[in-house]
Short mmCIF file of C-alpha atoms in Angstrom, two decimals:
data_model
loop_
_atom_site.label_atom_id
_atom_site.label_comp_id
_atom_site.label_asym_id
_atom_site.label_seq_id
_atom_site.Cartn_x
_atom_site.Cartn_y
_atom_site.Cartn_z
CA UNK A 1 37.70 9.33 -26.14
CA UNK A 2 40.53 10.81 -24.03
CA UNK A 3 40.24 14.08 -25.94
CA UNK A 4 43.00 16.54 -25.05
CA UNK A 5 43.87 14.56 -21.91
CA UNK A 6 42.09 16.67 -19.31
CA UNK A 7 41.47 13.66 -17.01
CA UNK A 8 44.92 12.06 -17.31
CA UNK A 9 46.24 14.07 -14.35
CA UNK A 10 43.95 12.08 -12.04
CA UNK A 11 45.65 8.78 -12.92
CA UNK A 12 49.13 7.45 -12.29
CA UNK A 13 51.00 7.61 -15.63
CA UNK A 14 52.10 3.95 -15.48
CA UNK A 15 48.46 2.83 -15.14
CA UNK A 16 46.94 5.08 -17.81
CA UNK A 17 46.32 4.71 -21.53
CA UNK A 18 44.23 7.37 -23.25
CA UNK A 19 42.76 6.53 -26.65
CA UNK A 20 40.88 8.68 -29.14
CA UNK A 21 39.89 8.58 -32.79
CA UNK A 22 40.99 12.21 -33.22
CA UNK A 23 44.73 12.45 -33.90
CA UNK A 24 44.86 16.16 -32.99
CA UNK A 25 43.33 15.42 -29.59
CA UNK A 26 45.93 12.74 -28.96
CA UNK A 27 48.76 15.08 -29.94
CA UNK A 28 47.42 17.75 -27.57
CA UNK A 29 47.04 15.18 -24.78
CA UNK A 30 50.64 14.03 -25.22
CA UNK A 31 51.85 17.62 -25.09
CA UNK A 32 49.88 18.37 -21.90
CA UNK A 33 50.69 15.06 -20.16
CA UNK A 34 54.14 13.97 -21.24
CA UNK A 35 54.39 11.12 -18.71
CA UNK A 36 51.11 9.49 -19.75
CA UNK A 37 50.55 7.27 -22.77
CA UNK A 38 48.07 8.17 -25.53
CA UNK A 39 47.22 6.39 -28.78
CA UNK A 40 45.10 7.16 -31.81
CA UNK A 41 42.73 4.31 -32.68
CA UNK A 42 40.36 3.73 -35.54
CA UNK A 43 36.65 3.13 -35.13
CA UNK A 44 37.01 -0.64 -35.60
CA UNK A 45 39.89 -1.31 -33.18
CA UNK A 46 39.20 -3.25 -29.99
CA UNK A 47 39.68 -1.17 -26.86
CA UNK A 48 41.78 -3.21 -24.45
CA UNK A 49 42.56 -5.61 -23.02
CA UNK A 50 42.62 -3.49 -19.87
CA UNK A 51 41.24 -3.74 -16.36
CA UNK A 52 38.97 -0.67 -16.54
CA UNK A 53 37.66 1.54 -19.33
CA UNK A 54 36.48 5.02 -18.32
CA UNK A 55 34.06 6.72 -20.71
CA UNK A 56 33.67 10.25 -19.39
CA UNK A 57 31.23 12.08 -21.65
CA UNK A 58 32.26 9.87 -24.57
CA UNK A 59 29.32 7.59 -25.34
CA UNK A 60 27.05 10.62 -25.46
CA UNK A 61 28.60 11.27 -28.89
CA UNK A 62 27.82 7.78 -30.25
CA UNK A 63 24.56 7.52 -32.23
CA UNK A 64 22.00 5.05 -30.92
CA UNK A 65 22.41 2.70 -33.88
CA UNK A 66 26.18 2.45 -33.26
CA UNK A 67 26.24 2.16 -29.46
CA UNK A 68 26.12 -1.65 -29.24
CA UNK A 69 28.92 -1.93 -31.81
CA UNK A 70 31.14 0.44 -29.81
CA UNK A 71 30.50 -1.35 -26.50
CA UNK A 72 31.22 -4.71 -28.16
CA UNK A 73 34.79 -3.42 -28.78
CA UNK A 74 35.42 -3.08 -25.03
CA UNK A 75 37.85 -5.72 -23.78
CA UNK A 76 37.82 -4.93 -20.06
CA UNK A 77 36.74 -6.38 -16.74
CA UNK A 78 34.93 -3.18 -15.84
CA UNK A 79 33.58 -0.08 -17.57
CA UNK A 80 32.64 3.24 -15.97
CA UNK A 81 30.36 5.63 -17.86
CA UNK A 82 29.91 9.25 -16.77
CA UNK A 83 27.15 11.06 -18.66
CA UNK A 84 24.43 13.62 -18.25
CA UNK A 85 21.33 11.44 -18.18
CA UNK A 86 18.05 12.21 -19.87
CA UNK A 87 16.99 12.37 -23.48
CA UNK A 88 15.96 16.01 -23.05
CA UNK A 89 19.68 16.88 -23.32
CA UNK A 90 19.89 15.58 -26.89
CA UNK A 91 20.77 18.10 -29.59
CA UNK A 92 21.86 18.38 -33.16
CA UNK A 93 25.01 20.28 -33.93
CA UNK A 94 28.69 19.63 -34.27
CA UNK A 95 29.12 17.28 -32.61
CA UNK A 96 25.58 16.01 -32.06
CA UNK A 97 24.73 14.77 -28.58
CA UNK A 98 22.86 11.52 -27.88
CA UNK A 99 22.08 11.59 -24.17
CA UNK A 100 20.33 8.49 -22.86
CA UNK A 101 18.57 7.23 -19.78
CA UNK A 102 20.57 4.90 -17.50
CA UNK A 103 18.38 1.92 -18.36
CA UNK A 104 19.29 2.36 -22.04
CA UNK A 105 22.97 1.92 -21.14
CA UNK A 106 22.07 -1.10 -18.99
CA UNK A 107 20.44 -2.75 -22.00
CA UNK A 108 23.29 -1.94 -24.39
CA UNK A 109 25.95 -3.19 -21.98
CA UNK A 110 24.03 -6.40 -21.24
CA UNK A 111 24.18 -7.35 -24.92
CA UNK A 112 27.99 -7.13 -24.71
CA UNK A 113 28.17 -9.34 -21.60
CA UNK A 114 28.30 -6.67 -18.88
CA UNK A 115 26.10 -6.37 -15.82
CA UNK A 116 25.40 -3.11 -14.01
CA UNK A 117 27.27 -3.13 -10.71
CA UNK A 118 26.60 0.38 -9.39
CA UNK A 119 24.79 3.55 -10.47
CA UNK A 120 25.34 6.88 -8.75
CA UNK A 121 23.53 10.09 -9.66
CA UNK A 122 25.00 13.35 -8.45
CA UNK A 123 24.28 16.93 -9.34
CA UNK A 124 26.74 18.32 -11.85
CA UNK A 125 27.09 21.91 -10.69
CA UNK A 126 27.86 23.34 -14.14
CA UNK A 127 24.36 22.41 -15.38
CA UNK A 128 22.66 21.90 -12.00
CA UNK A 129 21.46 18.57 -13.36
CA UNK A 130 22.09 14.88 -12.68
CA UNK A 131 25.35 13.36 -13.87
CA UNK A 132 25.29 9.58 -13.83
CA UNK A 133 28.22 7.37 -12.91
CA UNK A 134 27.33 3.93 -14.27
CA UNK A 135 29.60 0.98 -13.47
CA UNK A 136 29.47 -2.29 -15.40
CA UNK A 137 31.25 -5.58 -14.78
CA UNK A 138 31.93 -8.27 -17.38
CA UNK A 139 30.17 -11.54 -16.73
#
């Protein structure tokens, strides 16, 4: 879920691969970050193998009944998830939003062979609400 590549600038181009299921997002990302690499993937492709997968406000768009299937596609030593925590953030719409509690991510990642290694909760100034940084390590 690299989207239009807004986070690519924080990574060295030779160590970055952005992936997304939306071809238009990937095209925009390539245009904005010509030195970085971006690829369009389908919803069944494995993601990796890589050292780290960063999911910044990505899994919040995955319905509950599909979350385990998405995480099972992760072929990485570590995964970092950044999300607004709390089910009260959920909403219908386009796209719908499926916010979760941190323990729900812990459970989903454990089924795919990951253990939580660190959780940090900081206030996200835009919403004045907690943003979780959840780190997982493959067993």
